[in-house]
PDB file of C-alpha atoms in Angstrom:
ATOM      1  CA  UNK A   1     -66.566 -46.823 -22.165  1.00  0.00           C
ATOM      2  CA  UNK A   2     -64.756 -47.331 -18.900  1.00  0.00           C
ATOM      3  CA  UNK A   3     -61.450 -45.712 -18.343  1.00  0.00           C
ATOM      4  CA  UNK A   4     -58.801 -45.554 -15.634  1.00  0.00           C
ATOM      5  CA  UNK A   5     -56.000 -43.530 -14.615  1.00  0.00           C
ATOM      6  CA  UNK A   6     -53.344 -43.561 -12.348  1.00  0.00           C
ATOM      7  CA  UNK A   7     -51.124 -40.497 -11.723  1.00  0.00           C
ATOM      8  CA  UNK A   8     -48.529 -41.555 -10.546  1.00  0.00           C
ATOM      9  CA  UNK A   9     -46.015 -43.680 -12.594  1.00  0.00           C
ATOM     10  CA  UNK A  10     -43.099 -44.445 -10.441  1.00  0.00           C
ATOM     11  CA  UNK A  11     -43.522 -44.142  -6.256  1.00  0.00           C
ATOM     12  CA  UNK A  12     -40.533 -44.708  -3.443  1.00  0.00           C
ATOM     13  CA  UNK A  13     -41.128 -45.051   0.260  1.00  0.00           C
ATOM     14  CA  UNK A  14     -39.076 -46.471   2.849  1.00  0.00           C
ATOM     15  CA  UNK A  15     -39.876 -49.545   4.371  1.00  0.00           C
ATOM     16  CA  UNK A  16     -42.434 -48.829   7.331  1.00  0.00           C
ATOM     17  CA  UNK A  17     -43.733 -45.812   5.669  1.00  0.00           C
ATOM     18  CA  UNK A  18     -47.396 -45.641   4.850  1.00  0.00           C
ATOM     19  CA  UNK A  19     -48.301 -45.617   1.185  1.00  0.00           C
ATOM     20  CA  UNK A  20     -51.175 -44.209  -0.599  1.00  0.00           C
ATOM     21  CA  UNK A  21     -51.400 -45.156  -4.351  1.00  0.00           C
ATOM     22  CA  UNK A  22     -54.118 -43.309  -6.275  1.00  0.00           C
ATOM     23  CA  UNK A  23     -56.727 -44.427  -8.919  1.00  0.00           C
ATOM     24  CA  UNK A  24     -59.677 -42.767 -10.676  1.00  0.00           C
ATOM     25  CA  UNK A  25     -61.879 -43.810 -12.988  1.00  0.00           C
ATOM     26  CA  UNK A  26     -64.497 -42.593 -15.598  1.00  0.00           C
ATOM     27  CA  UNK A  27     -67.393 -44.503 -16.355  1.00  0.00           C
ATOM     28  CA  UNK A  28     -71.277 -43.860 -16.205  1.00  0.00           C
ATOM     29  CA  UNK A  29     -72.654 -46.290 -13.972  1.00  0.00           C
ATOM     30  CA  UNK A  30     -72.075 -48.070 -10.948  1.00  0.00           C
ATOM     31  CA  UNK A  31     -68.276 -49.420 -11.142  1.00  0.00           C
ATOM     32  CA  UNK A  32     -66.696 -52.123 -10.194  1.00  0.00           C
ATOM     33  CA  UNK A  33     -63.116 -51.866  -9.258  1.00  0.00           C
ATOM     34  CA  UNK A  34     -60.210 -54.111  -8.430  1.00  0.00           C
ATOM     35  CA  UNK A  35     -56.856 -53.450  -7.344  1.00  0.00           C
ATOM     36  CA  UNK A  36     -54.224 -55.808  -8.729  1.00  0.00           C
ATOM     37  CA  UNK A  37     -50.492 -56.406  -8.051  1.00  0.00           C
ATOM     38  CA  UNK A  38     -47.942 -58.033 -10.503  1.00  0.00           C
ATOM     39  CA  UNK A  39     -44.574 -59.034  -8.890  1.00  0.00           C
ATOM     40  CA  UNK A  40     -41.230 -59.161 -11.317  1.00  0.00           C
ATOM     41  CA  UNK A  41     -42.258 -61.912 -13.912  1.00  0.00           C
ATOM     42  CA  UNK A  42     -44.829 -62.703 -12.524  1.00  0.00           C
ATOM     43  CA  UNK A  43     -48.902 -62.838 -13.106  1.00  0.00           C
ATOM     44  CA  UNK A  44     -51.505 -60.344 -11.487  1.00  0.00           C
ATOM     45  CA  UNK A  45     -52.508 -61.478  -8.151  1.00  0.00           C
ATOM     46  CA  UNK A  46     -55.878 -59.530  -6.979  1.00  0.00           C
ATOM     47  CA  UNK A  47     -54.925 -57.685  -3.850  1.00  0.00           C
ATOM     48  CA  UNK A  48     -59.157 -56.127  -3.142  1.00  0.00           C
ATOM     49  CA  UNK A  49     -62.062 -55.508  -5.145  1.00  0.00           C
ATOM     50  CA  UNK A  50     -65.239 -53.352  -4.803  1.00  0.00           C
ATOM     51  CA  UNK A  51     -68.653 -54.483  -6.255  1.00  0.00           C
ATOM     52  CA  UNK A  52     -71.214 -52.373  -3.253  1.00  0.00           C
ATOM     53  CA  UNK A  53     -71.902 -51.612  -0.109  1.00  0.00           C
ATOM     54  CA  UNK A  54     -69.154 -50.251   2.603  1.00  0.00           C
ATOM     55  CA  UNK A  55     -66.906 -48.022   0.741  1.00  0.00           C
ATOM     56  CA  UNK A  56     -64.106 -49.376   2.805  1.00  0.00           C
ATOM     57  CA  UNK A  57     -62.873 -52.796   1.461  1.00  0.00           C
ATOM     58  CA  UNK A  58     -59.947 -54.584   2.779  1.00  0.00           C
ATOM     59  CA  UNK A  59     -57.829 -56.989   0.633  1.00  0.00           C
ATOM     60  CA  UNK A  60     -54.714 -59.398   1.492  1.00  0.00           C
ATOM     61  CA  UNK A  61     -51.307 -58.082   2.623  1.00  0.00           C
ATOM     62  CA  UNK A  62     -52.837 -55.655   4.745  1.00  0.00           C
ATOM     63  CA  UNK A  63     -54.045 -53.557   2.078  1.00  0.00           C
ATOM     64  CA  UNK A  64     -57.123 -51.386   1.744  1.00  0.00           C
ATOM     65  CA  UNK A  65     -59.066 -49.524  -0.743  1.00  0.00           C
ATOM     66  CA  UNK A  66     -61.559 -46.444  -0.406  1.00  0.00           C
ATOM     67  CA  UNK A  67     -64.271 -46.258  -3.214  1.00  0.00           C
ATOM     68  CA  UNK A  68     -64.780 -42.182  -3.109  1.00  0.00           C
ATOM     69  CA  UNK A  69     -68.048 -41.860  -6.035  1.00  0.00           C
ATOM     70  CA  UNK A  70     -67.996 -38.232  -5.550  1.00  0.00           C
ATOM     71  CA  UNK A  71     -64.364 -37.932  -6.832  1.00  0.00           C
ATOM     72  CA  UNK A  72     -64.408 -40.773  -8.828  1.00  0.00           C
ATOM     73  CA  UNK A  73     -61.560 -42.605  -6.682  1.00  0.00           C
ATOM     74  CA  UNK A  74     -60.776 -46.377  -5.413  1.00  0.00           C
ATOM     75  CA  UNK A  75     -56.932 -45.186  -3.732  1.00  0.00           C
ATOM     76  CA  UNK A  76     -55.026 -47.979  -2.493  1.00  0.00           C
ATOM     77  CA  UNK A  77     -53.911 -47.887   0.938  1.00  0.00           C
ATOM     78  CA  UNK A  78     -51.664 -49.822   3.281  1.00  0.00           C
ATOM     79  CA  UNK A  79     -50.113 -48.520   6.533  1.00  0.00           C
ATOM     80  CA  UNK A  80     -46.702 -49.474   6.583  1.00  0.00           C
ATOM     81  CA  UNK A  81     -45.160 -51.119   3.664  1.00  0.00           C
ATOM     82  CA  UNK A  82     -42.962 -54.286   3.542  1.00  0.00           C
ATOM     83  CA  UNK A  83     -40.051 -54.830   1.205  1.00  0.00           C
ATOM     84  CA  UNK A  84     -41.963 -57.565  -0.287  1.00  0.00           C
ATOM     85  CA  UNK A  85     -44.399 -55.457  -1.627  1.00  0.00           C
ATOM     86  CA  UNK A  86     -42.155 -53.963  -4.166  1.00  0.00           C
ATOM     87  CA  UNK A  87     -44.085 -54.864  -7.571  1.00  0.00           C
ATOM     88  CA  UNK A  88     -46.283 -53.031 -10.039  1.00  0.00           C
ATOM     89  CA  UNK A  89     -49.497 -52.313  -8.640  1.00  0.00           C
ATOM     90  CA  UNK A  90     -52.781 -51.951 -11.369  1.00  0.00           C
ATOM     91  CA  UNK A  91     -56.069 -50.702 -10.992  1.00  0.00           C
ATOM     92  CA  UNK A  92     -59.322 -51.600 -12.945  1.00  0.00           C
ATOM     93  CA  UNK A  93     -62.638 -50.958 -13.570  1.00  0.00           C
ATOM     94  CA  UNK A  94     -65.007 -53.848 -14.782  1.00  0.00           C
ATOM     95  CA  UNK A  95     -68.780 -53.401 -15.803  1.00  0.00           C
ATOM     96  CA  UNK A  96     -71.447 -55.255 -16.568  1.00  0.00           C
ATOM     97  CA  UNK A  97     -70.519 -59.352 -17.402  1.00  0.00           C
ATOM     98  CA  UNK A  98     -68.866 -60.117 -20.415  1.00  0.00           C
ATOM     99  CA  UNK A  99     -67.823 -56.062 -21.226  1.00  0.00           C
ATOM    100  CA  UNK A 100     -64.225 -54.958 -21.137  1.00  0.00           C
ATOM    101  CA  UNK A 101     -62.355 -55.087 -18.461  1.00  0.00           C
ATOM    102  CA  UNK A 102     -60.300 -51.997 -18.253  1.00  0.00           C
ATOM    103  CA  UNK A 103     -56.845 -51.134 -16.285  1.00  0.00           C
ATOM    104  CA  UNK A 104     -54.958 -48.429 -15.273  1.00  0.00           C
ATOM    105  CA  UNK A 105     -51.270 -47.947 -16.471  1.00  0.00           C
ATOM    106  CA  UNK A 106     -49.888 -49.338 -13.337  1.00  0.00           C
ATOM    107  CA  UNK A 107     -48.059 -47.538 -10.705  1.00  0.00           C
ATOM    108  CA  UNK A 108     -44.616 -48.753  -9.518  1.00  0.00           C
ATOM    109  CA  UNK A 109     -43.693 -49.044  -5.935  1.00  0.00           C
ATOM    110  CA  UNK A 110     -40.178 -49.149  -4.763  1.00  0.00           C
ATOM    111  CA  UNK A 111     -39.413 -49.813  -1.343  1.00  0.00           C
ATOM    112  CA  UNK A 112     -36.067 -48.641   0.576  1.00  0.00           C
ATOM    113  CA  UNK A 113     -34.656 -50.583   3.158  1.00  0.00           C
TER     114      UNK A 113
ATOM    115  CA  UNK B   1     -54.792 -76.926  -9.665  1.00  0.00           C
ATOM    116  CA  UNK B   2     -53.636 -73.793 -11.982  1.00  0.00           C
ATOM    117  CA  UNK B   3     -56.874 -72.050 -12.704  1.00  0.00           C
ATOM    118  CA  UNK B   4     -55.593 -70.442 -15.573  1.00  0.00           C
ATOM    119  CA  UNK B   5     -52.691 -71.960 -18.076  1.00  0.00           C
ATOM    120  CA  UNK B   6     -50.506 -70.628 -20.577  1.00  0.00           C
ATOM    121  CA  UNK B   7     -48.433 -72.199 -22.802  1.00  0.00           C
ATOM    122  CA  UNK B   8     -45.582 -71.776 -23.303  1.00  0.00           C
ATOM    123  CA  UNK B   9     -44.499 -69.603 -21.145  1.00  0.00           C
ATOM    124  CA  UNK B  10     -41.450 -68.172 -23.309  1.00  0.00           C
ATOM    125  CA  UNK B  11     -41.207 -68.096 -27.068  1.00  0.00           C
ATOM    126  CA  UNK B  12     -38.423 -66.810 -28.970  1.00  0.00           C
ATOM    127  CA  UNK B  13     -38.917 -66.549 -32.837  1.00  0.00           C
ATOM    128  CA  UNK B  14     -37.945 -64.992 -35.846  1.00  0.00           C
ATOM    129  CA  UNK B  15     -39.511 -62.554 -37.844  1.00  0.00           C
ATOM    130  CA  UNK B  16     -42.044 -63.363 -40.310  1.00  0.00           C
ATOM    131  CA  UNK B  17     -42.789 -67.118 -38.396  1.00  0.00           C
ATOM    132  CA  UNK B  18     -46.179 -67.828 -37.337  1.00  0.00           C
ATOM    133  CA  UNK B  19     -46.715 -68.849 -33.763  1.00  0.00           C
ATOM    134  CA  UNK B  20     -49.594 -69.939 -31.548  1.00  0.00           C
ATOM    135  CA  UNK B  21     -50.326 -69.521 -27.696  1.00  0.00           C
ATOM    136  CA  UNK B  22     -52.860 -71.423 -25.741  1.00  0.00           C
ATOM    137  CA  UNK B  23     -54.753 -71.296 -22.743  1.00  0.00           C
ATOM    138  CA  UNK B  24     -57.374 -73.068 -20.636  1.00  0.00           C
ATOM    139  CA  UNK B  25     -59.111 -72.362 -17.617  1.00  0.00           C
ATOM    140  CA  UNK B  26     -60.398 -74.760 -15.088  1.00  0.00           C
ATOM    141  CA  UNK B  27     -62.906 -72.218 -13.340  1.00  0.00           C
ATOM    142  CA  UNK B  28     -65.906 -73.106 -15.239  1.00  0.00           C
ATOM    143  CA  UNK B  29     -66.095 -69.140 -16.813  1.00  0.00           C
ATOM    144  CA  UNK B  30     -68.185 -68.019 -19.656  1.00  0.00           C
ATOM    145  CA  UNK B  31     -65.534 -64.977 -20.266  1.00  0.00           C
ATOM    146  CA  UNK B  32     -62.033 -65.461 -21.775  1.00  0.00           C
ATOM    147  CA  UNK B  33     -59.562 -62.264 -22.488  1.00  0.00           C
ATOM    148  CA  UNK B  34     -56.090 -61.479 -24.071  1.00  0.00           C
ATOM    149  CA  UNK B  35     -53.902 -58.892 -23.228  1.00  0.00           C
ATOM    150  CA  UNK B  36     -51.142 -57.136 -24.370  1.00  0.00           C
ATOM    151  CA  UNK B  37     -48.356 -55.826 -21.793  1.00  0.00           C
ATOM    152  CA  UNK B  38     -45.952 -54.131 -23.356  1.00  0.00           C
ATOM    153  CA  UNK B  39     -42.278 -53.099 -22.069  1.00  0.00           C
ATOM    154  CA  UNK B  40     -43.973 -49.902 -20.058  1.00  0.00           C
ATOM    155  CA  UNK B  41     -46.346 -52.486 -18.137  1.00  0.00           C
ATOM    156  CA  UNK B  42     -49.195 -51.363 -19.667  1.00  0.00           C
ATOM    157  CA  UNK B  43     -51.779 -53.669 -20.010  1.00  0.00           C
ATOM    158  CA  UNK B  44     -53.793 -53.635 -23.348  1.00  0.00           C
ATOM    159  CA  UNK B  45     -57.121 -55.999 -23.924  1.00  0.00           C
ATOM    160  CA  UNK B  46     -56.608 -57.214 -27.172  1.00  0.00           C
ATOM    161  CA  UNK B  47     -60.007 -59.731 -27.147  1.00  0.00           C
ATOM    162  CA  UNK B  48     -62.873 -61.134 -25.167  1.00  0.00           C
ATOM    163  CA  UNK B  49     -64.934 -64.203 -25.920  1.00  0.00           C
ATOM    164  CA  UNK B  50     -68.134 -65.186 -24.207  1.00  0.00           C
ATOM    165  CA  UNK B  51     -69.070 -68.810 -24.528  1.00  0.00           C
ATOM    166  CA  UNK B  52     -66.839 -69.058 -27.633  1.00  0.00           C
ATOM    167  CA  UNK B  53     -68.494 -66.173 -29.173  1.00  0.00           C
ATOM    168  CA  UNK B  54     -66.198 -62.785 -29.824  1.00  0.00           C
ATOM    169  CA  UNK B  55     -67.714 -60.209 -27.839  1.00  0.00           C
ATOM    170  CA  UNK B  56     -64.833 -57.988 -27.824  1.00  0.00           C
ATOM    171  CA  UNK B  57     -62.010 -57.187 -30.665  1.00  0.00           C
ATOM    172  CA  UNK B  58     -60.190 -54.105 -30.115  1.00  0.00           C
ATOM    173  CA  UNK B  59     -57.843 -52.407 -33.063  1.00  0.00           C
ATOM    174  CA  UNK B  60     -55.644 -55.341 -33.232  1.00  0.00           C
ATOM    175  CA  UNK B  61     -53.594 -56.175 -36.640  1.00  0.00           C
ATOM    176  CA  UNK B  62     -55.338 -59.011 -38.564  1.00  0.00           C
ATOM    177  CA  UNK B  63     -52.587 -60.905 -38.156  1.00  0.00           C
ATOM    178  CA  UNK B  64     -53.766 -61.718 -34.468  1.00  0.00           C
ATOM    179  CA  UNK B  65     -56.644 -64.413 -34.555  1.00  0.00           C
ATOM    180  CA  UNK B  66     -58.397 -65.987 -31.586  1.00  0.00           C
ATOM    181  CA  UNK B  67     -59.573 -69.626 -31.268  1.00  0.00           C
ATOM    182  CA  UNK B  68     -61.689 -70.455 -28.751  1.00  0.00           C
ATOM    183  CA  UNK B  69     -62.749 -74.406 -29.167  1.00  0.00           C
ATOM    184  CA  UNK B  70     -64.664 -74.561 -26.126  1.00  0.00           C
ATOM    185  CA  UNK B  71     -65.491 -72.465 -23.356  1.00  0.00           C
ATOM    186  CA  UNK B  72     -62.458 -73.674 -21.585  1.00  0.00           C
ATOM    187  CA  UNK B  73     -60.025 -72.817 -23.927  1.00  0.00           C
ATOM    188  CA  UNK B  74     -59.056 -69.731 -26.082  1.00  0.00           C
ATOM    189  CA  UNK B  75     -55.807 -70.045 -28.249  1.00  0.00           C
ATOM    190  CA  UNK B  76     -54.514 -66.963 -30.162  1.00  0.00           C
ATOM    191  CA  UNK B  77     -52.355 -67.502 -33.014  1.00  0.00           C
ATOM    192  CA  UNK B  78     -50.316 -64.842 -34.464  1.00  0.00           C
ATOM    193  CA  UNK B  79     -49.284 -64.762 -38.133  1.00  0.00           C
ATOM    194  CA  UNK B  80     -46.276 -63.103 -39.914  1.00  0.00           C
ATOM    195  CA  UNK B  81     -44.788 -61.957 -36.825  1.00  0.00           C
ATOM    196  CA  UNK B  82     -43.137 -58.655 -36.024  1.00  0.00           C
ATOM    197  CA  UNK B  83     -40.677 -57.119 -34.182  1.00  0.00           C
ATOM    198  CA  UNK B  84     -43.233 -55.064 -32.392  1.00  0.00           C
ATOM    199  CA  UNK B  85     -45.488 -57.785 -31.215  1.00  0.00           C
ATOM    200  CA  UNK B  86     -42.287 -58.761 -28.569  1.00  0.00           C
ATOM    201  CA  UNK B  87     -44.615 -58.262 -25.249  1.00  0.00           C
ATOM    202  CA  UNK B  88     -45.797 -60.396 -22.373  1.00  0.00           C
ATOM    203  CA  UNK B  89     -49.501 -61.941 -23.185  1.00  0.00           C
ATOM    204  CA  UNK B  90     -52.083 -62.607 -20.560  1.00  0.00           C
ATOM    205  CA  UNK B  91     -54.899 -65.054 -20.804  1.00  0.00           C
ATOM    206  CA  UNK B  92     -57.930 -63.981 -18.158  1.00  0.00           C
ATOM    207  CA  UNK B  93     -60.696 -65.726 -17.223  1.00  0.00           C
ATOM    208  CA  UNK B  94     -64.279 -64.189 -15.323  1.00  0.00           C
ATOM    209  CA  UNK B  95     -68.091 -65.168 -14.708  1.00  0.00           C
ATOM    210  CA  UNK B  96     -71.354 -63.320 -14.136  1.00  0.00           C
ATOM    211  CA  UNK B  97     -71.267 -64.514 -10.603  1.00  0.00           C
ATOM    212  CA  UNK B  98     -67.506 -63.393  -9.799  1.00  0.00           C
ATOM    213  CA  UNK B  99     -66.385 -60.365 -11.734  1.00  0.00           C
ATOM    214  CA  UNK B 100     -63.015 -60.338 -11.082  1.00  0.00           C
ATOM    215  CA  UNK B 101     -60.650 -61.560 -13.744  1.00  0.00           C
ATOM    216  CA  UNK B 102     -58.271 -64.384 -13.074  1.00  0.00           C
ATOM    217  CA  UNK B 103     -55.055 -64.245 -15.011  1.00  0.00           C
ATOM    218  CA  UNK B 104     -52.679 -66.982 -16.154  1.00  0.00           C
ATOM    219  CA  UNK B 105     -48.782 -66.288 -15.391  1.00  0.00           C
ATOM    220  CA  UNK B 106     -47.750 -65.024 -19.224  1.00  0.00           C
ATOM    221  CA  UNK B 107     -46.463 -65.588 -22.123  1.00  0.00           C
ATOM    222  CA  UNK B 108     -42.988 -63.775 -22.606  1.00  0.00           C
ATOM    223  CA  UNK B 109     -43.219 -63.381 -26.484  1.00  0.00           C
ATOM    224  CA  UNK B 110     -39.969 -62.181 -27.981  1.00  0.00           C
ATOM    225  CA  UNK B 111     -39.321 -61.587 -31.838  1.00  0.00           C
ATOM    226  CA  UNK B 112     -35.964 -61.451 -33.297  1.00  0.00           C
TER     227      UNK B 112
END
């Protein structure tokens, strides 16, 4: 069974900082893995997702995602980080069709003026 | 067009009522989900049908059953409620040919 977890609960950076959220995953094939974001009452919005190919994927808002296989990592990147993107930020990992579809705890992102 | 519908959106209710929460999709998917957020965010799948048939049931009290009436459309209807089943429930929708899941906005479900 697929599982996901993300260290870190609770982040802070200033606005026009970089930000690096992390993400690994356990499962025993070939992953795919989304990045989702979830605003204050809102729904999840998918921000990138991974299926193959270049390890490098880029999503809206100016975010990115590296899919690392040999440590088992999809981290979230973005290099310099709006107010607006204060929100709760999920990763997943999805398998084969119709299987679970699996997230992380969620990691939230506050951003300082 | 909203791709994926919940209604309603907020329910208040007491203890011990039953209560029912639908959703549709408009995407055309084979694969319908609900999840459980509770008040740390975290994101539980509760079920998963696949062309109306239940593919996935996780521990979930009996008191939680899933409808699913058409492909379209997967209700879940919640008997004897309790005070611990106050969360936020997502419907999500996916295909074979685009494996991400699409999510409706919520249902804010609170039990007093």
């Amino acid at each position: 069974a697929q599982s996901v977890t993300q260290p870190d609960i609770h982040i802070t950076v200033s606005e026009g900082a970089s930000l690096e959220l992390r993400c690994n995953y356990s499962y025993g094939a070939t992953p795919y893995l989304f990045w989702y974001v979830q605003s204050p009452g809102q729904g999840l919005q998918l921000l990138l997702k991974y299926f193959s190919g270049d390890t490098l994927v880029q999503g809206i808002k100016g975010f990115e995602a590296e899919f690392k296989r040999s440590q088992s990592s999809f981290n979230l990147r973005k290099p310099s980080v709006h107010w607006s993107d204060a929100a709760e930020y999920f990763c997943a990992v999805g398998a084969h069709y119709g299987q679970n579809f699996v997230f992380g705890p969620g990691t939230r992102l506050s951003v300082l003026p | 067009d909203t791709a994926v519908s919940q209604t309603p959106k907020y329910l208040v209710t007491q203890m011990g009522n039953d209560k029912s929460i639908k959703c549709e999709q408009n995407l055309g998917h084979d694969t319908m989900y609900w999840y459980k957020q509770d008040s740390k965010k975290f994101l539980k799948i509760m079920f998963s049908y696949n062309n109306k048939e239940l593919i996935i049931n996780e521990t979930v009290p009996n008191r939680f059953s899933p409808k699913s009436p058409d492909k379209a459309h997967l209700n879940l209807h919640i008997n004897s409620l309790e005070l611990g089943d106050s969360a936020v429930y997502f419907c999500a929708s996916r295909t074979e040919l685009n494996t991400e899941a699409f999510f409706g906005q919520g249902t804010r479900l609170t039990v007093v």
